[in-house]
mmCIF file of C-alpha atoms in Angstrom:
data_model
loop_
_atom_site.group_PDB
_atom_site.id
_atom_site.type_symbol
_atom_site.label_atom_id
_atom_site.label_comp_id
_atom_site.label_asym_id
_atom_site.label_seq_id
_atom_site.Cartn_x
_atom_site.Cartn_y
_atom_site.Cartn_z
ATOM 1 C CA MET A 224 14.312 -12.987 42.505
ATOM 2 C CA THR A 225 12.537 -16.645 42.789
ATOM 3 C CA ALA A 226 14.190 -19.446 44.566
ATOM 4 C CA ARG A 227 15.031 -21.004 41.050
ATOM 5 C CA GLU A 228 16.880 -17.346 39.912
ATOM 6 C CA SER A 229 18.872 -17.999 43.454
ATOM 7 C CA ASP A 230 19.855 -20.935 43.046
ATOM 8 C CA TRP A 231 21.296 -20.345 39.159
ATOM 9 C CA SER A 232 22.961 -16.695 40.856
ATOM 10 C CA ALA A 233 24.704 -19.058 43.290
ATOM 11 C CA LEU A 234 25.827 -21.822 40.753
ATOM 12 C CA MET A 235 27.055 -19.049 38.619
ATOM 13 C CA CYS A 236 29.143 -17.558 41.844
ATOM 14 C CA ARG A 237 30.637 -20.996 41.972
ATOM 15 C CA ALA A 238 31.377 -21.237 38.046
ATOM 16 C CA GLN A 239 33.159 -17.983 38.425
ATOM 17 C CA ASP A 240 35.413 -19.642 40.749
ATOM 18 C CA GLY A 241 36.284 -22.513 38.633
ATOM 19 C CA ASP A 242 33.564 -24.986 39.789
ATOM 20 C CA GLY A 243 32.928 -27.038 36.904
ATOM 21 C CA ALA A 244 29.945 -29.177 37.897
ATOM 22 C CA ALA A 245 28.146 -26.356 39.266
ATOM 23 C CA TYR A 246 28.760 -24.422 35.966
ATOM 24 C CA ALA A 247 27.313 -27.955 33.932
ATOM 25 C CA ALA A 248 24.355 -27.945 36.344
ATOM 26 C CA LEU A 249 23.783 -24.203 35.622
ATOM 27 C CA LEU A 250 24.269 -24.593 31.895
ATOM 28 C CA GLY A 251 22.200 -27.819 31.993
ATOM 29 C CA GLU A 252 18.879 -26.216 33.389
ATOM 30 C CA VAL A 253 19.326 -22.906 31.579
ATOM 31 C CA VAL A 254 19.416 -24.505 27.853
ATOM 32 C CA PRO A 255 15.412 -25.446 28.119
ATOM 33 C CA TRP A 256 14.662 -21.839 28.730
ATOM 34 C CA LEU A 257 16.968 -20.373 26.191
ATOM 35 C CA ARG A 258 15.212 -22.802 23.461
ATOM 36 C CA ALA A 259 11.831 -21.204 24.717
ATOM 37 C CA LEU A 260 13.269 -17.601 24.738
ATOM 38 C CA ALA A 261 14.992 -18.520 20.966
ATOM 39 C CA TRP A 262 11.575 -19.852 19.555
ATOM 40 C CA LYS A 263 9.617 -16.865 21.247
ATOM 41 C CA ALA A 264 12.164 -14.519 19.343
ATOM 42 C CA GLY A 265 11.190 -16.038 16.056
ATOM 43 C CA THR A 266 14.391 -18.513 15.245
ATOM 44 C CA GLN A 267 13.727 -21.186 13.145
ATOM 45 C CA PRO A 268 13.345 -24.550 14.113
ATOM 46 C CA ASP A 269 15.974 -25.922 12.565
ATOM 47 C CA ASP A 270 18.042 -23.153 13.625
ATOM 48 C CA ILE A 271 17.141 -22.860 17.601
ATOM 49 C CA GLU A 272 20.034 -25.546 18.820
ATOM 50 C CA ASP A 273 22.651 -23.636 16.583
ATOM 51 C CA ALA A 274 21.194 -20.417 18.611
ATOM 52 C CA VAL A 275 21.341 -21.480 21.600
ATOM 53 C CA GLN A 276 24.531 -23.218 21.564
ATOM 54 C CA ASP A 277 25.516 -19.335 20.067
ATOM 55 C CA ILE A 278 24.588 -18.125 23.734
ATOM 56 C CA LEU A 279 26.413 -20.401 25.554
ATOM 57 C CA LEU A 280 29.679 -19.467 23.705
ATOM 58 C CA THR A 281 28.906 -15.725 24.472
ATOM 59 C CA LEU A 282 28.053 -16.607 28.227
ATOM 60 C CA HIS A 283 30.939 -18.494 28.476
ATOM 61 C CA ASP A 284 33.033 -15.512 27.436
ATOM 62 C CA VAL A 285 31.819 -12.791 29.085
ATOM 63 C CA ARG A 286 30.734 -14.770 32.688
ATOM 64 C CA HIS A 287 33.266 -12.370 34.523
ATOM 65 C CA THR A 288 30.654 -9.767 33.445
ATOM 66 C CA PHE A 289 28.261 -11.336 35.959
ATOM 67 C CA ASP A 290 27.937 -9.222 39.282
ATOM 68 C CA PRO A 291 26.551 -11.595 42.202
ATOM 69 C CA ALA A 292 24.728 -8.691 43.593
ATOM 70 C CA ARG A 293 22.394 -8.573 40.652
ATOM 71 C CA PRO A 294 19.830 -11.227 39.340
ATOM 72 C CA PHE A 295 20.879 -13.849 36.598
ATOM 73 C CA ALA A 296 17.875 -14.445 34.555
ATOM 74 C CA PRO A 297 18.100 -10.824 33.182
ATOM 75 C CA TRP A 298 21.974 -11.061 32.585
ATOM 76 C CA LEU A 299 21.604 -14.544 30.649
ATOM 77 C CA GLN A 300 18.240 -12.659 29.022
ATOM 78 C CA ALA A 301 20.173 -9.825 27.808
ATOM 79 C CA ILE A 302 22.930 -11.717 26.514
ATOM 80 C CA ALA A 303 20.210 -14.355 24.955
ATOM 81 C CA ARG A 304 18.571 -11.251 23.612
ATOM 82 C CA HIS A 305 21.944 -9.627 21.739
ATOM 83 C CA ARG A 306 22.816 -12.927 20.279
ATOM 84 C CA LEU A 307 19.361 -13.636 18.690
ATOM 85 C CA ILE A 308 19.062 -10.179 17.633
ATOM 86 C CA ASP A 309 22.606 -10.565 16.001
ATOM 87 C CA ARG A 310 21.425 -13.816 14.183
ATOM 88 C CA LEU A 311 18.264 -12.677 13.191
ATOM 89 C CA ARG A 312 19.867 -9.529 11.407
ATOM 90 C CA ARG A 313 22.561 -11.602 9.778
ATOM 91 C CA GLN A 314 19.921 -13.684 8.465
ATOM 92 C CA GLY A 315 18.070 -11.224 6.977
ATOM 93 C CA ARG A 316 21.117 -9.585 5.304
ATOM 94 C CA ARG A 317 21.721 -12.957 3.828
ATOM 95 C CA GLN A 318 18.173 -13.466 2.836
ATOM 96 C CA ALA A 319 18.473 -9.655 1.150
ATOM 97 C CA ARG A 320 21.810 -10.633 -1.008
ATOM 98 C CA GLU A 321 21.360 -14.164 -1.741
ATOM 99 C CA ILE A 322 19.062 -16.171 -4.201
ATOM 100 C CA PRO A 323 18.588 -19.726 -2.698
ATOM 101 C CA ILE A 324 19.239 -22.942 -5.091
ATOM 102 C CA GLU A 325 15.845 -24.261 -6.025
ATOM 103 C CA GLU A 326 15.846 -28.253 -6.899
ATOM 104 C CA GLU A 327 15.582 -27.048 -10.772
ATOM 105 C CA HIS A 328 18.901 -25.436 -10.125
ATOM 106 C CA GLU A 329 20.360 -28.522 -9.623
ATOM 107 C CA THR A 330 22.133 -30.373 -12.487
ATOM 108 C CA PHE A 331 24.328 -32.679 -10.870
ATOM 109 C CA PRO A 332 25.307 -35.903 -13.026
ATOM 110 C CA ALA A 333 24.151 -38.474 -10.765
ATOM 111 C CA PRO A 334 20.030 -39.466 -11.788
ATOM 112 C CA GLU A 335 19.085 -39.287 -7.783
ATOM 113 C CA THR A 336 20.167 -35.970 -7.383
ATOM 114 C CA ASN A 337 17.837 -34.772 -9.958
ATOM 115 C CA SER A 338 15.226 -34.463 -7.762
ATOM 116 C CA HIS A 339 12.967 -31.870 -10.168
ATOM 117 C CA GLU A 340 11.850 -35.510 -11.524
ATOM 118 C CA VAL A 341 10.293 -36.217 -8.056
ATOM 119 C CA ALA A 342 8.664 -32.879 -8.148
ATOM 120 C CA GLY A 343 7.299 -33.566 -11.686
ATOM 121 C CA ASP A 344 5.601 -36.626 -10.022
ATOM 122 C CA ALA A 345 4.390 -34.796 -7.308
ATOM 123 C CA ARG A 346 2.918 -32.258 -10.088
ATOM 124 C CA ARG A 347 1.384 -35.146 -11.808
ATOM 125 C CA LEU A 348 -0.139 -36.691 -8.829
ATOM 126 C CA GLN A 349 -1.485 -33.656 -7.541
ATOM 127 C CA ALA A 350 -3.493 -33.010 -10.842
ATOM 128 C CA ALA A 351 -4.629 -36.471 -11.288
ATOM 129 C CA VAL A 352 -6.025 -36.156 -7.337
ATOM 130 C CA ALA A 353 -7.580 -32.762 -8.172
ATOM 131 C CA ALA A 354 -9.013 -34.563 -11.500
ATOM 132 C CA LEU A 355 -11.051 -37.335 -9.427
ATOM 133 C CA PRO A 356 -14.579 -37.133 -8.593
ATOM 134 C CA GLU A 357 -15.633 -34.993 -5.023
ATOM 135 C CA GLY A 358 -16.271 -37.851 -3.006
ATOM 136 C CA GLN A 359 -12.771 -39.927 -3.932
ATOM 137 C CA ARG A 360 -10.761 -36.356 -3.550
ATOM 138 C CA GLN A 361 -11.909 -35.930 -0.832
ATOM 139 C CA ALA A 362 -11.392 -39.615 0.737
ATOM 140 C CA VAL A 363 -7.614 -39.167 -0.661
ATOM 141 C CA GLU A 364 -6.753 -35.789 0.898
ATOM 142 C CA LEU A 365 -8.585 -36.787 4.306
ATOM 143 C CA LEU A 366 -6.918 -39.966 4.621
ATOM 144 C CA ARG A 367 -3.849 -40.036 3.009
ATOM 145 C CA MET A 368 -2.387 -36.312 2.643
ATOM 146 C CA LYS A 369 -3.892 -35.228 5.974
ATOM 147 C CA GLU A 370 -3.696 -38.856 8.154
ATOM 148 C CA LEU A 371 -6.754 -38.215 9.586
ATOM 149 C CA SER A 372 -8.466 -41.242 11.054
ATOM 150 C CA LEU A 373 -11.629 -42.746 10.011
ATOM 151 C CA LYS A 374 -13.742 -41.770 12.142
ATOM 152 C CA GLU A 375 -12.391 -38.329 12.233
ATOM 153 C CA ALA A 376 -12.511 -38.178 8.128
ATOM 154 C CA ALA A 377 -15.928 -39.349 8.604
ATOM 155 C CA ALA A 378 -17.135 -36.387 10.910
ATOM 156 C CA ARG A 379 -15.521 -33.855 8.875
ATOM 157 C CA SER A 380 -16.501 -35.197 5.137
ATOM 158 C CA GLY A 381 -20.230 -35.747 6.508
ATOM 159 C CA GLN A 382 -19.946 -39.657 4.944
ATOM 160 C CA SER A 383 -20.132 -42.746 6.511
ATOM 161 C CA GLU A 384 -16.657 -44.796 7.056
ATOM 162 C CA THR A 385 -18.101 -47.450 5.099
ATOM 163 C CA ALA A 386 -18.365 -44.821 2.091
ATOM 164 C CA LEU A 387 -15.268 -43.371 2.723
ATOM 165 C CA LYS A 388 -13.566 -46.684 2.648
ATOM 166 C CA VAL A 389 -15.121 -47.462 -0.456
ATOM 167 C CA ALA A 390 -14.306 -44.391 -2.099
ATOM 168 C CA LEU A 391 -10.678 -44.560 -1.346
ATOM 169 C CA HIS A 392 -10.461 -47.732 -2.587
ATOM 170 C CA ARG A 393 -12.022 -46.694 -5.904
ATOM 171 C CA ALA A 394 -9.775 -43.269 -5.782
ATOM 172 C CA ILE A 395 -6.188 -45.280 -5.402
ATOM 173 C CA LYS A 396 -7.313 -47.823 -8.179
ATOM 174 C CA ARG A 397 -8.559 -45.167 -10.545
ATOM 175 C CA LEU A 398 -4.790 -42.812 -9.912
ATOM 176 C CA ARG A 399 -3.147 -46.167 -10.191
ATOM 177 C CA SER A 400 -4.654 -46.559 -14.080
ATOM 178 C CA LEU A 401 -4.229 -42.959 -14.742
ATOM 179 C CA LEU A 402 -0.303 -42.672 -13.188
ATOM 180 C CA ASP A 403 0.873 -45.924 -14.795
ATOM 181 C CA GLY A 404 -0.469 -44.992 -18.246
ATOM 182 C CA ARG A 405 2.452 -42.343 -18.652
ATOM 183 C CA MET B 1297 19.552 -32.314 25.034
ATOM 184 C CA SER B 1298 20.573 -32.623 21.480
ATOM 185 C CA GLN B 1299 24.176 -33.956 21.583
ATOM 186 C CA PRO B 1300 25.971 -31.152 20.098
ATOM 187 C CA THR B 1301 24.601 -29.186 22.817
ATOM 188 C CA ASP B 1302 25.582 -31.497 25.466
ATOM 189 C CA ASP B 1303 28.962 -31.684 24.086
ATOM 190 C CA LEU B 1304 29.690 -27.729 24.344
ATOM 191 C CA ILE B 1305 28.488 -28.068 27.463
ATOM 192 C CA ALA B 1306 30.925 -30.436 28.081
ATOM 193 C CA ARG B 1307 33.778 -28.966 26.523
ATOM 194 C CA LEU B 1308 32.815 -25.521 28.209
ATOM 195 C CA THR B 1309 33.023 -27.134 31.721
ATOM 196 C CA GLY B 1310 35.787 -29.194 31.572
ATOM 197 C CA ASN B 1311 38.974 -27.821 33.619
ATOM 198 C CA LEU B 1312 36.797 -24.686 33.905
ATOM 199 C CA ALA B 1313 39.309 -21.870 34.971
ATOM 200 C CA PRO B 1314 38.395 -19.384 37.665
ATOM 201 C CA VAL B 1315 37.917 -15.801 36.154
ATOM 202 C CA LYS B 1316 38.039 -12.546 38.003
ATOM 203 C CA ARG B 1317 34.932 -10.635 38.641
ATOM 204 C CA LEU B 1318 35.202 -7.382 36.774
ATOM 205 C CA THR B 1319 34.804 -4.451 39.633
ATOM 206 C CA PRO B 1320 31.671 -2.540 39.473
ATOM 207 C CA PRO B 1321 31.112 -0.038 36.672
ATOM 208 C CA LEU B 1322 30.961 2.773 38.914
ATOM 209 C CA TRP B 1323 34.019 2.161 41.035
ATOM 210 C CA ARG B 1324 35.566 1.878 37.371
ATOM 211 C CA ALA B 1325 34.487 4.682 36.160
ATOM 212 C CA ALA B 1326 35.823 6.759 39.269
ATOM 213 C CA GLY B 1327 39.402 5.444 39.142
ATOM 214 C CA LEU B 1328 39.300 6.512 34.852
ATOM 215 C CA ALA B 1329 37.929 9.915 35.857
ATOM 216 C CA ALA B 1330 40.309 10.458 38.726
ATOM 217 C CA LEU B 1331 43.461 9.274 36.136
ATOM 218 C CA ALA B 1332 42.264 11.062 33.412
ATOM 219 C CA THR B 1333 41.878 14.285 35.479
ATOM 220 C CA LEU B 1334 45.525 13.744 36.569
ATOM 221 C CA PHE B 1335 46.818 13.323 33.356
ATOM 222 C CA LEU B 1336 44.926 16.596 32.177
ATOM 223 C CA THR B 1337 45.964 18.582 34.840
ATOM 224 C CA LEU B 1338 49.651 17.300 34.050
ATOM 225 C CA LEU B 1339 49.124 18.262 30.432
ATOM 226 C CA VAL B 1340 48.080 21.640 31.422
ATOM 227 C CA ALA B 1341 50.933 21.803 33.765
ATOM 228 C CA VAL B 1342 53.270 20.851 30.689
ATOM 229 C CA ARG B 1343 51.690 23.160 28.059
ATOM 230 C CA GLY B 1344 51.257 26.132 30.628
ATOM 231 C CA LEU B 1345 47.955 27.799 31.319
ATOM 232 C CA ARG B 1346 46.657 30.422 28.876
ATOM 233 C CA PRO B 1347 47.734 33.771 28.883
ATOM 234 C CA ASP B 1348 44.340 35.137 29.752
ATOM 235 C CA ILE B 1349 43.512 33.040 32.588
ATOM 236 C CA ALA B 1350 42.745 35.733 34.790
ATOM 237 C CA ILE B 1351 40.635 37.444 32.902
ATOM 238 C CA LYS B 1352 38.475 34.373 31.604
ATOM 239 C CA ILE B 1353 38.441 32.939 35.552
ATOM 240 C CA ALA B 1354 35.950 35.364 35.776
ATOM 241 C CA ASP B 1355 33.910 34.674 32.665
ATOM 242 C CA PRO B 1356 30.749 32.599 33.371
ATOM 243 C CA SER B 1357 30.355 30.588 29.807
ATOM 244 C CA PHE B 1358 34.020 29.852 30.046
ATOM 245 C CA LEU B 1359 33.683 27.916 33.500
ATOM 246 C CA THR B 1360 30.887 26.567 32.327
ATOM 247 C CA ALA B 1361 32.294 25.458 28.881
ATOM 248 C CA VAL B 1362 35.384 23.877 31.069
ATOM 249 C CA GLY B 1363 33.560 22.087 33.832
ATOM 250 C CA ALA B 1364 30.530 21.056 31.186
ATOM 251 C CA ALA B 1365 33.486 19.335 28.882
ATOM 252 C CA TRP B 1366 34.791 17.676 32.139
ATOM 253 C CA LEU B 1367 31.419 16.625 33.397
ATOM 254 C CA THR B 1368 30.958 14.941 30.146
ATOM 255 C CA GLY B 1369 34.185 13.641 30.149
ATOM 256 C CA VAL B 1370 33.009 11.868 33.567
ATOM 257 C CA THR B 1371 29.432 10.860 32.462
ATOM 258 C CA ALA B 1372 30.342 9.548 29.336
ATOM 259 C CA THR B 1373 33.172 7.094 31.037
ATOM 260 C CA MET B 1374 29.973 6.142 33.227
ATOM 261 C CA ALA B 1375 27.510 5.410 30.323
ATOM 262 C CA ALA B 1376 30.522 4.038 28.284
ATOM 263 C CA LEU B 1377 31.403 1.436 31.141
ATOM 264 C CA GLU B 1378 27.467 0.525 32.203
ATOM 265 C CA ILE B 1379 26.715 -0.062 28.526
ATOM 266 C CA SER B 1380 29.414 -2.755 28.165
ATOM 267 C CA LEU B 1381 28.151 -5.155 30.630
ATOM 268 C CA PRO B 1382 24.987 -6.581 28.736
ATOM 269 C CA ASP B 1383 22.233 -6.437 31.445
ATOM 270 C CA ARG B 1384 22.458 -2.747 31.942
ATOM 271 C CA SER B 1385 19.805 -0.225 30.755
ATOM 272 C CA GLN B 1386 20.190 1.321 27.234
ATOM 273 C CA THR B 1387 19.357 4.725 29.356
ATOM 274 C CA TRP B 1388 22.853 4.711 29.972
ATOM 275 C CA ILE B 1389 23.301 6.522 26.782
ATOM 276 C CA TRP B 1390 21.530 9.554 27.897
ATOM 277 C CA LEU B 1391 23.852 10.271 30.923
ATOM 278 C CA PRO B 1392 26.218 12.776 29.380
ATOM 279 C CA ALA B 1393 23.316 14.413 26.763
ATOM 280 C CA PRO B 1394 23.137 17.331 29.633
ATOM 281 C CA ALA B 1395 26.611 17.892 30.400
ATOM 282 C CA ALA B 1396 27.443 17.536 26.446
ATOM 283 C CA LEU B 1397 24.539 20.286 25.440
ATOM 284 C CA LEU B 1398 26.471 22.713 28.460
ATOM 285 C CA TRP B 1399 29.517 22.198 27.328
ATOM 286 C CA VAL B 1400 28.318 23.013 23.754
ATOM 287 C CA TRP B 1401 26.843 26.117 24.595
ATOM 288 C CA GLY B 1402 29.441 27.112 27.002
ATOM 289 C CA VAL B 1403 32.198 27.477 23.837
ATOM 290 C CA GLY B 1404 29.063 28.695 21.925
ATOM 291 C CA TRP B 1405 28.164 31.161 24.229
ATOM 292 C CA GLY B 1406 31.529 32.377 24.823
ATOM 293 C CA CYS B 1407 31.955 33.081 20.849
ATOM 294 C CA LEU B 1408 28.890 35.001 20.627
ATOM 295 C CA ALA B 1409 29.255 37.036 23.756
ATOM 296 C CA HIS B 1410 32.909 37.966 22.782
ATOM 297 C CA TRP B 1411 32.211 38.532 19.097
ATOM 298 C CA VAL B 1412 33.233 41.842 18.410
ATOM 299 C CA THR B 1413 36.443 41.342 20.714
ATOM 300 C CA ILE B 1414 37.595 38.365 18.652
ATOM 301 C CA LEU B 1415 37.454 39.988 15.585
ATOM 302 C CA GLU B 1416 39.948 42.679 16.463
ATOM 303 C CA ALA B 1417 42.129 39.624 17.852
ATOM 304 C CA ARG B 1418 45.338 38.675 16.494
ATOM 305 C CA PRO B 1419 45.824 36.017 13.315
ATOM 306 C CA VAL B 1420 45.240 32.639 14.787
ATOM 307 C CA GLU B 1421 47.782 30.577 12.286
ATOM 308 C CA GLU B 1422 50.487 30.709 15.423
ATOM 309 C CA SER B 1423 48.874 28.836 17.853
ATOM 310 C CA SER B 1424 46.756 26.204 15.931
ATOM 311 C CA VAL B 1425 49.113 23.630 15.658
ATOM 312 C CA ARG B 1426 50.131 23.850 19.642
ATOM 313 C CA CYS B 1427 45.964 23.490 20.021
ATOM 314 C CA LEU B 1428 46.044 20.831 17.507
ATOM 315 C CA THR B 1429 48.958 19.065 19.300
ATOM 316 C CA THR B 1430 47.210 19.452 22.770
ATOM 317 C CA LEU B 1431 44.293 17.666 21.744
ATOM 318 C CA VAL B 1432 46.109 14.927 20.223
ATOM 319 C CA ALA B 1433 48.397 14.637 23.211
ATOM 320 C CA GLY B 1434 45.505 14.578 25.509
ATOM 321 C CA SER B 1435 43.248 12.240 23.332
ATOM 322 C CA ILE B 1436 45.287 9.228 22.683
ATOM 323 C CA PRO B 1437 46.710 8.285 25.914
ATOM 324 C CA LEU B 1438 43.090 8.495 27.245
ATOM 325 C CA ALA B 1439 41.593 6.781 24.395
ATOM 326 C CA LEU B 1440 44.449 3.995 24.998
ATOM 327 C CA VAL B 1441 43.295 3.292 29.027
ATOM 328 C CA LEU B 1442 39.760 3.719 28.107
ATOM 329 C CA TRP B 1443 39.894 1.297 25.588
ATOM 330 C CA LYS B 1444 42.073 -1.062 27.628
ATOM 331 C CA SER B 1445 39.230 -0.697 30.255
ATOM 332 C CA LEU B 1446 36.066 -1.186 28.089
ATOM 333 C CA GLY B 1447 37.830 -3.897 26.415
ATOM 334 C CA ARG B 1448 37.715 -6.418 29.699
ATOM 335 C CA ALA B 1449 33.829 -6.457 29.470
ATOM 336 C CA LYS B 1450 33.994 -7.754 25.728
ATOM 337 C CA PRO B 1451 30.716 -5.652 25.085
ATOM 338 C CA LEU B 1452 27.739 -6.784 23.200
ATOM 339 C CA ARG B 1453 26.666 -3.457 22.325
ATOM 340 C CA ARG B 1454 30.122 -2.542 20.922
ATOM 341 C CA SER B 1455 29.337 0.600 18.721
ATOM 342 C CA ALA B 1456 27.173 2.349 21.757
ATOM 343 C CA THR B 1457 29.883 1.843 24.081
ATOM 344 C CA ALA B 1458 32.671 2.911 21.670
ATOM 345 C CA TRP B 1459 30.664 6.200 20.635
ATOM 346 C CA LEU B 1460 30.361 7.091 24.604
ATOM 347 C CA ALA B 1461 34.010 6.239 25.012
ATOM 348 C CA ALA B 1462 34.587 8.783 22.124
ATOM 349 C CA VAL B 1463 32.522 11.748 23.490
ATOM 350 C CA ALA B 1464 34.510 10.682 26.876
ATOM 351 C CA VAL B 1465 37.903 11.186 25.073
ATOM 352 C CA ALA B 1466 37.030 14.240 22.999
ATOM 353 C CA ALA B 1467 35.396 16.132 26.339
ATOM 354 C CA PHE B 1468 38.443 15.720 28.377
ATOM 355 C CA ALA B 1469 41.224 16.355 25.713
ATOM 356 C CA ASP B 1470 38.688 19.497 24.980
ATOM 357 C CA ALA B 1471 38.797 20.702 28.742
ATOM 358 C CA ALA B 1472 42.515 20.830 28.858
ATOM 359 C CA HIS B 1473 42.659 22.569 25.529
ATOM 360 C CA LEU B 1474 40.849 25.037 26.781
ATOM 361 C CA LEU B 1475 42.596 25.994 29.695
ATOM 362 C CA CYS B 1476 46.003 25.741 27.698
ATOM 363 C CA HIS B 1477 45.097 27.629 24.337
ATOM 364 C CA VAL B 1478 43.665 31.041 23.491
ATOM 365 C CA VAL B 1479 42.040 30.539 20.306
ATOM 366 C CA GLU B 1480 40.507 33.906 19.496
ATOM 367 C CA ALA B 1481 38.628 33.647 15.949
ATOM 368 C CA THR B 1482 34.928 32.546 16.612
ATOM 369 C CA VAL B 1483 34.815 30.604 13.641
ATOM 370 C CA PHE B 1484 38.189 29.160 15.037
ATOM 371 C CA VAL B 1485 36.956 28.674 18.534
ATOM 372 C CA LEU B 1486 34.186 26.327 17.254
ATOM 373 C CA LEU B 1487 36.610 24.509 14.829
ATOM 374 C CA MET B 1488 39.224 23.796 17.537
ATOM 375 C CA ASN B 1489 36.879 23.327 20.304
ATOM 376 C CA LEU B 1490 33.817 21.290 19.251
ATOM 377 C CA GLY B 1491 35.288 20.336 15.033
ATOM 378 C CA VAL B 1492 38.004 18.648 16.842
ATOM 379 C CA ALA B 1493 36.062 17.180 19.110
ATOM 380 C CA ALA B 1494 33.616 15.855 16.647
ATOM 381 C CA VAL B 1495 36.160 14.698 14.648
ATOM 382 C CA SER B 1496 37.577 12.919 17.589
ATOM 383 C CA ILE B 1497 34.437 11.357 18.010
ATOM 384 C CA ILE B 1498 33.764 10.024 14.489
ATOM 385 C CA VAL B 1499 37.129 8.381 14.665
ATOM 386 C CA LEU B 1500 37.373 7.250 17.309
ATOM 387 C CA GLY B 1501 33.408 6.193 17.961
ATOM 388 C CA GLY B 1502 33.724 4.591 14.081
ATOM 389 C CA ILE B 1503 37.397 2.464 14.772
ATOM 390 C CA GLY B 1504 36.739 2.055 18.363
ATOM 391 C CA GLY B 1505 33.633 -0.076 17.754
ATOM 392 C CA ARG B 1506 35.716 -2.802 15.652
ATOM 393 C CA VAL B 1507 38.720 -2.638 17.792
ATOM 394 C CA LEU B 1508 36.731 -3.723 20.574
ATOM 395 C CA PRO B 1509 37.155 -7.245 21.948
ATOM 396 C CA ARG B 1510 33.849 -9.358 20.524
ATOM 397 C CA ALA B 1511 32.373 -11.701 22.828
ATOM 398 C CA GLY B 1512 31.284 -15.451 21.731
#
């Protein structure tokens, strides 16, 4: 048992005896560890915090099952693994029977909710970029879309920094004229 | 740390009440096995031993069947209590397997060895209701006690826990049944001992998983 695990076991024992401060310290310490476990288990980034909270609730509910004679980390890891597997199963079942609502399915009356128009603009912009001469297209992709620095873009494209600046300036002018003409 | 997780920790740790730690599972299993044995002894005393017990006691397959049924009950109880805890190995589920195989073999071999005498025996209908009532009277109280004990752990592996508990209940009840009743037709012996045990396991295991409290 590592020193950290030994500390966790001691904190958990005190938590079982009703020491709220020890329990808060323990939960605070295990949260980053649980986030890492959730991430390794393939939980989506925007779902990790929910997964961690789910594990904490279960830990709280079964805290009387912790045996101080046994190490804390495997106990917590087992709880986390069960909960993460449950979540992945639920997610799988949901994905199997539900169809996500795409932007084109939304028909709300307010103009700002009809976001498919934005998607349409994006498609037009992509088409316009694709129609640019090679040098200009590369400048837009590297400097604007991938947001590389001039130095990085120059290294990657083999063009000088000045040539890239000029190409970008011309590309933007050309795109404006193409898109404004709609 | 994100705000909702902080809030949750504050909520969980505020006014924290002490909890009573669970007794180690093997101690609880020993207690439950003793209780089950006592209860089954009482059940056998109330029902009375089978009339041919003097002959049966000399039959190795009968002794094997009774002993193995009881041992299946004990080991399945141990396995269910272990599996009900989060950090115990999944391999505990195999603990009752050797005794269960011996139990099935003992009942099956008894049928095969006495095939001829069984065929000449009296009709079985007269005892079938009593047999069933013994099995039910043995199963229900044991199931309630076992489920109550398992529920305290709020098992995360609820299905595996419930199935093992169902095996334990069916095996204990069949041990009492074997001691109480003379079932004379081969198919009926299998039906009464293993068939009813299988039905008990399916019913108790299926329902039991849903009845056990859920954690989190």
